[in-house]
Short mmCIF file of C-alpha atoms and ligand atoms in Angstrom, two decimals:
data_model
loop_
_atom_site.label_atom_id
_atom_site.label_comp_id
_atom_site.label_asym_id
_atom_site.label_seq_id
_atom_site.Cartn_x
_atom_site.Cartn_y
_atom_site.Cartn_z
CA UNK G 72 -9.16 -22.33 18.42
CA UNK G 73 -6.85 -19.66 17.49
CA UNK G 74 -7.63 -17.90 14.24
CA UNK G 75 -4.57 -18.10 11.42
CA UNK G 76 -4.02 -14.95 9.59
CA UNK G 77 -2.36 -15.23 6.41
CA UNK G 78 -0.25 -11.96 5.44
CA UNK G 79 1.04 -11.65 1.29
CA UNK G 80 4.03 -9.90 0.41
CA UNK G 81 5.65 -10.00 4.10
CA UNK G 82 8.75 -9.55 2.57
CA UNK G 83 7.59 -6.19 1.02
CA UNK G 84 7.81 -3.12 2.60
CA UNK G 85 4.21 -2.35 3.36
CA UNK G 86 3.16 -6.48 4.44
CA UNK G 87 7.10 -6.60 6.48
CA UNK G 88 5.83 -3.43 8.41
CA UNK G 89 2.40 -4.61 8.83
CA UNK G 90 3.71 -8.05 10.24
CA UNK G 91 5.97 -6.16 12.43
CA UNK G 92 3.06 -4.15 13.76
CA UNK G 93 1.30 -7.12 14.59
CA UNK G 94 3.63 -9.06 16.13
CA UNK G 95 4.03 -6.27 18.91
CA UNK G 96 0.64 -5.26 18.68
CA UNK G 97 -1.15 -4.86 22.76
CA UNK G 98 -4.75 -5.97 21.09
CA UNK G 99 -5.44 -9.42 22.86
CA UNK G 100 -7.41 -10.63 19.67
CA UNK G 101 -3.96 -9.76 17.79
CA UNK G 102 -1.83 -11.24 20.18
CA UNK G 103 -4.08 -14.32 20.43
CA UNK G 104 -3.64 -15.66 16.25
CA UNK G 105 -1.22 -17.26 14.93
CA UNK G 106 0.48 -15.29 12.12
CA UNK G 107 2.01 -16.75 8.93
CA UNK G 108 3.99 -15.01 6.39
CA UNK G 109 3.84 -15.43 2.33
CA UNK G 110 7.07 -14.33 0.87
CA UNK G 111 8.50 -15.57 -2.44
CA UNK G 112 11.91 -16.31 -2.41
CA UNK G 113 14.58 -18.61 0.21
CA UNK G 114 16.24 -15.50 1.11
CA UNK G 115 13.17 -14.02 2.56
CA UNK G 116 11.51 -16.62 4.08
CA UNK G 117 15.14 -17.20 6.09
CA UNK G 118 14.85 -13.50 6.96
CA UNK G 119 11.26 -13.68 7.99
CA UNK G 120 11.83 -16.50 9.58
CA UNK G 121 13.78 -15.00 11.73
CA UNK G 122 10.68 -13.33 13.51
CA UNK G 123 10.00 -16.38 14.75
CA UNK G 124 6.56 -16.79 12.63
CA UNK G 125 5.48 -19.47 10.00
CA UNK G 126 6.56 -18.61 6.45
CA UNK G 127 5.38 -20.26 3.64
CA UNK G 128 7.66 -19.84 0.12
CA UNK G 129 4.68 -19.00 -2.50
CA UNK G 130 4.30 -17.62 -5.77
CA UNK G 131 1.29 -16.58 -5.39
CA UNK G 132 0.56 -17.08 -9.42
CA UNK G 133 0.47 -20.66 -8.49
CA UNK G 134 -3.23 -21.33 -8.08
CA UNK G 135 -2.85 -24.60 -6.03
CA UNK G 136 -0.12 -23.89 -4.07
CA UNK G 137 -2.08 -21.13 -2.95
CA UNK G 138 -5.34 -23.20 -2.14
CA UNK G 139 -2.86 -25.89 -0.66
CA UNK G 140 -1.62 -22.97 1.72
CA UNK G 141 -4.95 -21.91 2.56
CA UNK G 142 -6.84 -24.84 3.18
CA UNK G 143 -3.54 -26.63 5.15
CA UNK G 144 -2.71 -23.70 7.67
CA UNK G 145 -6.57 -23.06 7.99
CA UNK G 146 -6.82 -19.45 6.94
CA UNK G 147 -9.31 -17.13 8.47
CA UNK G 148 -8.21 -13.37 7.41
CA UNK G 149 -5.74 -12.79 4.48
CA UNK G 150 -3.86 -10.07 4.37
CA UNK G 151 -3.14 -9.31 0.75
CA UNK G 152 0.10 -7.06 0.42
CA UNK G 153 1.63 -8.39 -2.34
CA UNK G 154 -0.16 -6.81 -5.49
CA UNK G 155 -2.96 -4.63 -5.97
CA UNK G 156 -2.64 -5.00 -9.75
CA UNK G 157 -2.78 -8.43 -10.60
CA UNK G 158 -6.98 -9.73 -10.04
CA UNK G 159 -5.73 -13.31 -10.60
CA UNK G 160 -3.93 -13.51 -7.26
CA UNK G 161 -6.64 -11.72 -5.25
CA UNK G 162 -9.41 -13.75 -7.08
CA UNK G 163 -7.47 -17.22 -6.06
CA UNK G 164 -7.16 -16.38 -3.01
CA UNK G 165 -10.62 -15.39 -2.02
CA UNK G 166 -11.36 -18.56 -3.62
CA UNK G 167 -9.33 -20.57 -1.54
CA UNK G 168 -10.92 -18.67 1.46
CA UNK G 169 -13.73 -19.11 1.00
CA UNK G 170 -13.32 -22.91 0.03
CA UNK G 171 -12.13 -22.61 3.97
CA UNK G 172 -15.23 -21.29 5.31
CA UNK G 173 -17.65 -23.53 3.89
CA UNK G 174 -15.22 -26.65 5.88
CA UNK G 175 -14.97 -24.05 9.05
CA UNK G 176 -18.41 -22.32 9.38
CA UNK G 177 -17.25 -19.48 10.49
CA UNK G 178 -16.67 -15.81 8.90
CA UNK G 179 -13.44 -15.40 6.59
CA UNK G 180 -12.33 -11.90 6.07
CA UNK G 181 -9.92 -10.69 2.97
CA UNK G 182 -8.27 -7.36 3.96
CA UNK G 183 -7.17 -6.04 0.19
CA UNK G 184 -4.90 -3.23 -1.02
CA UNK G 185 -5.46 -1.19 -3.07
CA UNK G 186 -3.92 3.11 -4.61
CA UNK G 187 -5.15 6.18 -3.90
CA UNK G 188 -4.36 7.66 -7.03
CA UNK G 189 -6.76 5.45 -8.60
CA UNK G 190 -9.29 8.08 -7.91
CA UNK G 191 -7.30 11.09 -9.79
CA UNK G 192 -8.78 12.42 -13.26
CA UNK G 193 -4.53 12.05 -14.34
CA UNK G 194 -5.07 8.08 -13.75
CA UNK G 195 -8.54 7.85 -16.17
CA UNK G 196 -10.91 8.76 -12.58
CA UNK G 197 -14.04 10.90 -14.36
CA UNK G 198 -16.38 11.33 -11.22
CA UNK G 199 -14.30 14.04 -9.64
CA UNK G 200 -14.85 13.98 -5.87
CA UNK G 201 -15.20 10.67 -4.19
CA UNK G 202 -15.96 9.63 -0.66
CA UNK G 203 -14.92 6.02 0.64
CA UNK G 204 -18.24 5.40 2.05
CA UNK G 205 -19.68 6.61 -1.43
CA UNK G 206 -21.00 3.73 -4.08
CA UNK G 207 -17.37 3.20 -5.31
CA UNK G 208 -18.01 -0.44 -6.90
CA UNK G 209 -20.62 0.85 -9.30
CA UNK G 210 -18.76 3.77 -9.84
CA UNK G 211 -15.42 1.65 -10.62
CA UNK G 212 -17.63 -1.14 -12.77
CA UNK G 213 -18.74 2.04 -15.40
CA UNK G 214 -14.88 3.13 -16.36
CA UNK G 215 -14.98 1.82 -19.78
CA UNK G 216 -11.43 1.35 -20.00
CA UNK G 217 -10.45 0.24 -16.47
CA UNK G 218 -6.84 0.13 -14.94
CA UNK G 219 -5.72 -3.29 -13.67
CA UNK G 220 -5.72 -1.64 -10.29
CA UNK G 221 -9.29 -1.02 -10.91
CA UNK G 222 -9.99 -4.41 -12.30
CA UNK G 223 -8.88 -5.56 -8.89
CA UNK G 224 -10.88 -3.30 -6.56
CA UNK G 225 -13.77 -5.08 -8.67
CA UNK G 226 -12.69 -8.51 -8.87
CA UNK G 227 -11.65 -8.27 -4.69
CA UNK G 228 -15.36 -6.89 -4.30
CA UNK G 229 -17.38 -9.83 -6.35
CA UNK G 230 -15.58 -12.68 -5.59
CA UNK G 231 -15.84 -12.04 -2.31
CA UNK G 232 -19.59 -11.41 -2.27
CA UNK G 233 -19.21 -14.80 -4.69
CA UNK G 234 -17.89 -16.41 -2.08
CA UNK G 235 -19.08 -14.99 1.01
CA UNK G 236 -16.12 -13.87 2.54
CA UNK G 237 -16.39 -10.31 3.89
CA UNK G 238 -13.87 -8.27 2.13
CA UNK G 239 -12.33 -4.80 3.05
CA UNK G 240 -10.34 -2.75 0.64
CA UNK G 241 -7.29 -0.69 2.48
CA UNK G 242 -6.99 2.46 -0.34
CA UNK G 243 -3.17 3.18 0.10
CA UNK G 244 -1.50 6.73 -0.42
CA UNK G 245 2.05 7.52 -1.23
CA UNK G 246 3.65 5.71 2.19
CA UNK G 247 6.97 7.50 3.17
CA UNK G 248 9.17 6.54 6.47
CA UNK G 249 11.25 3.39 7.29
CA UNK G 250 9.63 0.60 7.00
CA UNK G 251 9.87 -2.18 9.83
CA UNK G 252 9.48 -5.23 8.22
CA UNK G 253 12.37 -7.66 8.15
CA UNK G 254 13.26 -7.11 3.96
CA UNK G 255 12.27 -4.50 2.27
CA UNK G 256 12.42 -1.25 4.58
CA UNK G 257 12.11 1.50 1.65
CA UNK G 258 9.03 2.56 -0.49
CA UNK G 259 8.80 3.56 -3.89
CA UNK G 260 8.63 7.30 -4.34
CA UNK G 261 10.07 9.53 -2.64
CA UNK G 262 13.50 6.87 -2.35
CA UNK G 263 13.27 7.00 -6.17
CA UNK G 264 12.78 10.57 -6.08
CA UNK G 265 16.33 10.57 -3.83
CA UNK G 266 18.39 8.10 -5.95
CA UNK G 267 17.75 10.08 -8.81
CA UNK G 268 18.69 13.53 -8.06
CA UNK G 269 21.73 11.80 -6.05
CA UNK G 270 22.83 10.12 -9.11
CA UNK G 271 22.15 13.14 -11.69
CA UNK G 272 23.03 15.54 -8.92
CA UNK G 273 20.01 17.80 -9.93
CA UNK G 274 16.25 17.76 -8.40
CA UNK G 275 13.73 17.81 -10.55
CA UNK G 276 9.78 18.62 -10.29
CA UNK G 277 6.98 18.47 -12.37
CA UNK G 278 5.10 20.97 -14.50
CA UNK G 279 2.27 20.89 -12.56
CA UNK G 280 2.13 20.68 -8.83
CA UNK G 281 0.70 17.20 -7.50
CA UNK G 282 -1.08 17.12 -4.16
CA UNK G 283 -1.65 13.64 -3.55
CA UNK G 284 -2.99 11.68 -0.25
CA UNK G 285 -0.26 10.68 1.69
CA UNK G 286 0.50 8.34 4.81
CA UNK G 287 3.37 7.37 7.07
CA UNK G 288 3.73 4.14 7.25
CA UNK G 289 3.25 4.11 10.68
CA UNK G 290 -0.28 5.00 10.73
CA UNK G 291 -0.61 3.10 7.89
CA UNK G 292 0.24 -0.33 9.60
CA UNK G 293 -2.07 1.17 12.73
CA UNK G 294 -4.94 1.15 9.99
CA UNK G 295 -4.22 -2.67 9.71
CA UNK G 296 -4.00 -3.19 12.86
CA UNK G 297 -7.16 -1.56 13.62
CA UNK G 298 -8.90 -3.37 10.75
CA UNK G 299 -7.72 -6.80 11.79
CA UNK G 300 -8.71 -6.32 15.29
CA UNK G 301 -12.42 -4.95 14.52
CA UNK G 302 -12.67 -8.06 12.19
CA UNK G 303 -11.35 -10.88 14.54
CA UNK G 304 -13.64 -9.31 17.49
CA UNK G 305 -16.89 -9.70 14.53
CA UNK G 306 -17.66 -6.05 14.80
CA UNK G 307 -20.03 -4.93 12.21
CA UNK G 308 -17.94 -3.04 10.06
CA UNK G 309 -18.25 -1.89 6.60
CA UNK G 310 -17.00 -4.60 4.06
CA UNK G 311 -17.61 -5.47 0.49
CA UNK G 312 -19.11 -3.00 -1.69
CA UNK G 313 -18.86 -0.64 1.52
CA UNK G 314 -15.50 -1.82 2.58
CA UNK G 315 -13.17 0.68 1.03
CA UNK G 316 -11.04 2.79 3.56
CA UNK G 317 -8.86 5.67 2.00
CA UNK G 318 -5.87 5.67 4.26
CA UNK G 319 -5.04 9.85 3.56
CA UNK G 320 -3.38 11.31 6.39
CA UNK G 321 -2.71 14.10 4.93
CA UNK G 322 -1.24 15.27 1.60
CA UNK G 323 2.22 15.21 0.33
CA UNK G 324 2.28 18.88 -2.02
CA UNK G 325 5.28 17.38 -4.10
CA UNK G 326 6.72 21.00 -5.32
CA UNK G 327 7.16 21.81 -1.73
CA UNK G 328 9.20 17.96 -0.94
CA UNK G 329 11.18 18.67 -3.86
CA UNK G 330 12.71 22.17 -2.16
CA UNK G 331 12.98 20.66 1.22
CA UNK G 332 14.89 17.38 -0.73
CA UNK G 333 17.16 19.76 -2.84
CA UNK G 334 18.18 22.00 0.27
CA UNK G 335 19.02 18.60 2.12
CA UNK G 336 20.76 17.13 -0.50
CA UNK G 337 22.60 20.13 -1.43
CA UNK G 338 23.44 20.83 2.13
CA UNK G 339 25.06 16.92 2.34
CA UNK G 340 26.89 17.93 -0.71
CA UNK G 341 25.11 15.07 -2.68
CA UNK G 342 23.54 17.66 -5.25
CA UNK G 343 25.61 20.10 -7.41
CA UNK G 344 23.11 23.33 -6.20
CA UNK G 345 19.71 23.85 -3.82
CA UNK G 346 17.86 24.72 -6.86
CA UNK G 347 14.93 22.78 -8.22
CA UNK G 348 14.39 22.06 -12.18
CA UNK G 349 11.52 21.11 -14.13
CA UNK G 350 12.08 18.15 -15.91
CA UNK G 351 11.85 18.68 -19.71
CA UNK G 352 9.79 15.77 -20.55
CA UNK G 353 7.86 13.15 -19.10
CA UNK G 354 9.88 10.63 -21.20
CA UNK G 355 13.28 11.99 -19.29
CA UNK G 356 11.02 12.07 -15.90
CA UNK G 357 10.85 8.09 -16.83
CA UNK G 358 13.67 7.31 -17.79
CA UNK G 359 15.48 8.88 -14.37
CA UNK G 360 12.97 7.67 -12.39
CA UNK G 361 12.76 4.37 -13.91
CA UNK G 362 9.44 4.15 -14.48
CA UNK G 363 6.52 3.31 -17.35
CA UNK G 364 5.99 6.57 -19.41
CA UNK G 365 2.42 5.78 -19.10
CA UNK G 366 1.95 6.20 -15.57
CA UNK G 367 4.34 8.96 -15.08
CA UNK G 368 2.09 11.84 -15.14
CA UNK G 369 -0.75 9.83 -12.50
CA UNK G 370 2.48 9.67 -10.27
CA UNK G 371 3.45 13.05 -10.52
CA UNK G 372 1.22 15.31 -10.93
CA UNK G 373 -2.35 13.58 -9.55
CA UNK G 374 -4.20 15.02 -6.72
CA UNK G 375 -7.35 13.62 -6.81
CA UNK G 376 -10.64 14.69 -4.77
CA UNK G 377 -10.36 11.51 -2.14
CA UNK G 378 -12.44 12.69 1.45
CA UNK G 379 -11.87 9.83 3.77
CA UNK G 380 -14.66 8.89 5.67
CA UNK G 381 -14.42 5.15 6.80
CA UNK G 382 -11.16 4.56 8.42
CA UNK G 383 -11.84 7.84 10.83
CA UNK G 384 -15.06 6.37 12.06
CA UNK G 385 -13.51 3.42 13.26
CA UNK G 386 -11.60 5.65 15.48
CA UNK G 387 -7.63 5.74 12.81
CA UNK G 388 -5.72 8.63 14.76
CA UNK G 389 -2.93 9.21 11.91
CA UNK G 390 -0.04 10.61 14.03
CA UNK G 391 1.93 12.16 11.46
CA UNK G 392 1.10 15.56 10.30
CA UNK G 393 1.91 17.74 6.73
CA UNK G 394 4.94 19.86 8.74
CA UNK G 395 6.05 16.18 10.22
CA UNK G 396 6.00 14.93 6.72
CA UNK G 397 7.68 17.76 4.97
CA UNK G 398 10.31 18.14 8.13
CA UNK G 399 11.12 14.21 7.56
CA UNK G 400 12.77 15.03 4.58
CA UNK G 401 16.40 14.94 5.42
CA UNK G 402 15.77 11.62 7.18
CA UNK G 403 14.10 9.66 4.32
CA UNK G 404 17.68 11.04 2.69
CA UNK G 405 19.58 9.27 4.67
CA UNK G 406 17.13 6.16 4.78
CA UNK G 407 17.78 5.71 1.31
CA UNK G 408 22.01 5.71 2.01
CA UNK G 409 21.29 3.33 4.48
CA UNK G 410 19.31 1.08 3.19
CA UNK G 411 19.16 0.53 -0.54
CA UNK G 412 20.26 -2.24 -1.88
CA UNK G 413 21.32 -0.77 -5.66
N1 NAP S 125 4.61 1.85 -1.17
C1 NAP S 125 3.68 2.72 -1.50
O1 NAP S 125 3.87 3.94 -1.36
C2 NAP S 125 2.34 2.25 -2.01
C3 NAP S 125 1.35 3.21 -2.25
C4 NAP S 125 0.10 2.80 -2.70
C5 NAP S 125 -0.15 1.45 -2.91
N2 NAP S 125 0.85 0.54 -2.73
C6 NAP S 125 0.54 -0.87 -3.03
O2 NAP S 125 0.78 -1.66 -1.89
C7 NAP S 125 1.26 -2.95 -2.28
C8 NAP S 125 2.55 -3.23 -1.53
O3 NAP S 125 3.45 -2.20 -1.79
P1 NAP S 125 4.94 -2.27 -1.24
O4 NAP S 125 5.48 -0.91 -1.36
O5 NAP S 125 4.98 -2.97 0.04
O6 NAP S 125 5.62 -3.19 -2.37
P2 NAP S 125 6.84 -4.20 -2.22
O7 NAP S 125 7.82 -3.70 -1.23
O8 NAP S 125 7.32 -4.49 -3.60
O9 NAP S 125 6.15 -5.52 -1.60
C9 NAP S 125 5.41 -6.42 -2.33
C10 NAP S 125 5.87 -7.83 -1.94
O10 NAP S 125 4.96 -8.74 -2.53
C11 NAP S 125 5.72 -9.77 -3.14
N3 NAP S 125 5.01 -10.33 -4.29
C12 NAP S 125 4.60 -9.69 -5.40
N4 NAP S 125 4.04 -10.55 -6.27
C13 NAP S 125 4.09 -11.78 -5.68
C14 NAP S 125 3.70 -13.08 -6.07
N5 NAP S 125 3.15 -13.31 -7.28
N6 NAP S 125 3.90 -14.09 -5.20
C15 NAP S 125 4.48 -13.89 -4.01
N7 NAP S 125 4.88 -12.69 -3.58
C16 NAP S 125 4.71 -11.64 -4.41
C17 NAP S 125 7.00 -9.12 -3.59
O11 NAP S 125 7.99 -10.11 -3.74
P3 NAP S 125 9.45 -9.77 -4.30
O12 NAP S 125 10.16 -9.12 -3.14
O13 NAP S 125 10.02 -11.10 -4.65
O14 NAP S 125 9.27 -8.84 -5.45
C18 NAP S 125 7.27 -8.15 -2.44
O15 NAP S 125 8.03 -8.77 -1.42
C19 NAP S 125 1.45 -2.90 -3.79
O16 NAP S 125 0.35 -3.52 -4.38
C20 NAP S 125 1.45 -1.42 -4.11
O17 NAP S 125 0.90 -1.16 -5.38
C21 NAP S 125 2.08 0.90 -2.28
#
């Protein structure tokens, strides 16, 4: 029988690109399963209907429906898009999965996602350099004070051991590039980054130059795809406590975006000069960019000492390189005129 892969948050812009991926994807295993698509609201699931897959119309806070989902369609692999900070809905869903392979008898996989910048000393990280194929979970389990992104890196990791459902934990950079997903086509920062100095007509950069991981979302979606495909063919790859796969590409040295961003804007007129500010405060770096004070600095300024072992031994190829990225810029510029919605 086919396997059913269940995919959260396909109306997002990281879960619509992965869907997209795999329903053109050349693996036979891929091609083979039937996919269905969580999204939350009417309006999506008519959109993402459109694709021609199943979509089911889930809040994913609602513990039965989610069981109901899991246990009707016959889940084998979920695909969790939808949040890495919330443990309940990760937790529920394992549950429900693995509920599903005690009745099937065979293996049920949880692909999880999770943040890079988890691992910077600006987001509460205290061990300094970290490998993916290091002991993470014990690591993460000794943060006295952990973040809820955290929490769910742990919770993803024991309930699936709980349950015996193999888990693997996709580590996700800052994502930049169209998206190809049916809804949602933008990501968070750097479009923020755009809106803003479009609507104040000024650029602005930190006080200290970030260097975080970063990731097209191209490559991205082909670290899915890869993922899926090793765990529908039952290849012996690392999951659980082992499972974690930092999806860096490269980096993404923000002081250097925000001068390629202020030359484009300024040279579409959509900026008053080609100059780049520092912002004053983190509270007016919030407030512009819309965001909690509290994680503002861990956005802006982290680098973090991530080496990424796992995803390159399973044989990831990122295509896009630093000069791609930073050459890219005057296109996610006019991404964000065509595609935001307000
Ligand atoms: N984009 C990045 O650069 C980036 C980087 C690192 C990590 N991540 C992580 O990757 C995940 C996906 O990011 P994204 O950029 O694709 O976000 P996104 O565009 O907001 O997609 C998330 C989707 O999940 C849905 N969702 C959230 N909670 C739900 C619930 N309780 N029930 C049902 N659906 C729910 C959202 O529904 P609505 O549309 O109704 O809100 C949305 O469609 C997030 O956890 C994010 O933290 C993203």
């Amino acid at each position: 029988m086919a396997p059913n892969i269940l995919i959260t948050g396909a109306a997002g812009y990281i879960g619509g690109s992965v869907l997209a991926d795999l329903l053109s994807s050349s693996s036979n295993a891929i091609r083979e399963a039937n996919l269905i698509a969580v999204v939350r609201t009417k309006e999506q699931s008519q959109s993402v209907s459109e694709l021609g897959v199943n979509v089911i119309q889930l809040d994913l806070s609602d513990d039965p429906g989610v069981r109901e989902a899991v246990l009707e369609h016959k889940i084998d692999i979920i695909i969790h898009t939808a949040s890495s900070m919330v443990p309940q809905l990760a937790s529920s869903l394992i549950q429900a999965l693995g509920e599903r392979r005690r009745v099937s008898g065979t293996d049920a996989y949880f692909i999880h996602t999770s943040v890079t910048s988890l691992f910077s000393k600006e987001a509460g990280w205290p061990y300094g350099e970290i490998r993916d194929n290091d002991p993470i979970l014990g690591k993460q389990k000794a943060i006295e004070q952990p973040s809820p992104v955290t929490l769910t890196d742990i919770i993803v990791a024991e309930e699936a051991k709980k349950q015996d459902v193999k888990s693997v934990n996709v580590v996700v950079p800052y994502v930049y590039g169209r998206g190809t997903g049916q809804w949602r086509k933008l990501s968070v920062n750097i479009p923020g980054f755009v809106r803003t100095s479009i609507t104040h007509k000024t650029v602005y950069k930190f006080d200290v130059e970030g260097k975080p991981p970063a990731a097209h979302i191209s490559d991205l979606v082909a670290l899915y795809n890869l993922l899926l495909e090793k765990c529908l063919l039952k290849e012996p790859i690392p999951t659980g406590e082992h499972g974690y796969y930092f999806a860096m590409a490269h980096r993404a040295p923000w002081w250097e975006v925000m001068n390629r961003l202020a030359k484009a804007l300024y040279a579409r007129g959509l900026v008053s000069g080609p100059e780049v500010y520092t912002w004053p405060s983190d509270a007016m770096a919030a407030e512009y960019l819309q965001l909690p004070e509290l994680y503002i600095r861990a956005m802006g300024t982290s680098t973090g000492d991530l080496v990424p072992v796992n995803a390159y031994k399973l044989g990831w190829k990122p295509k896009w390189t630093l000069e791609m990225f930073l050459d890219s810029m005057d296109d996610e510029i006019q991404a964000v005129l065509d595609l935001d919605k307000g």
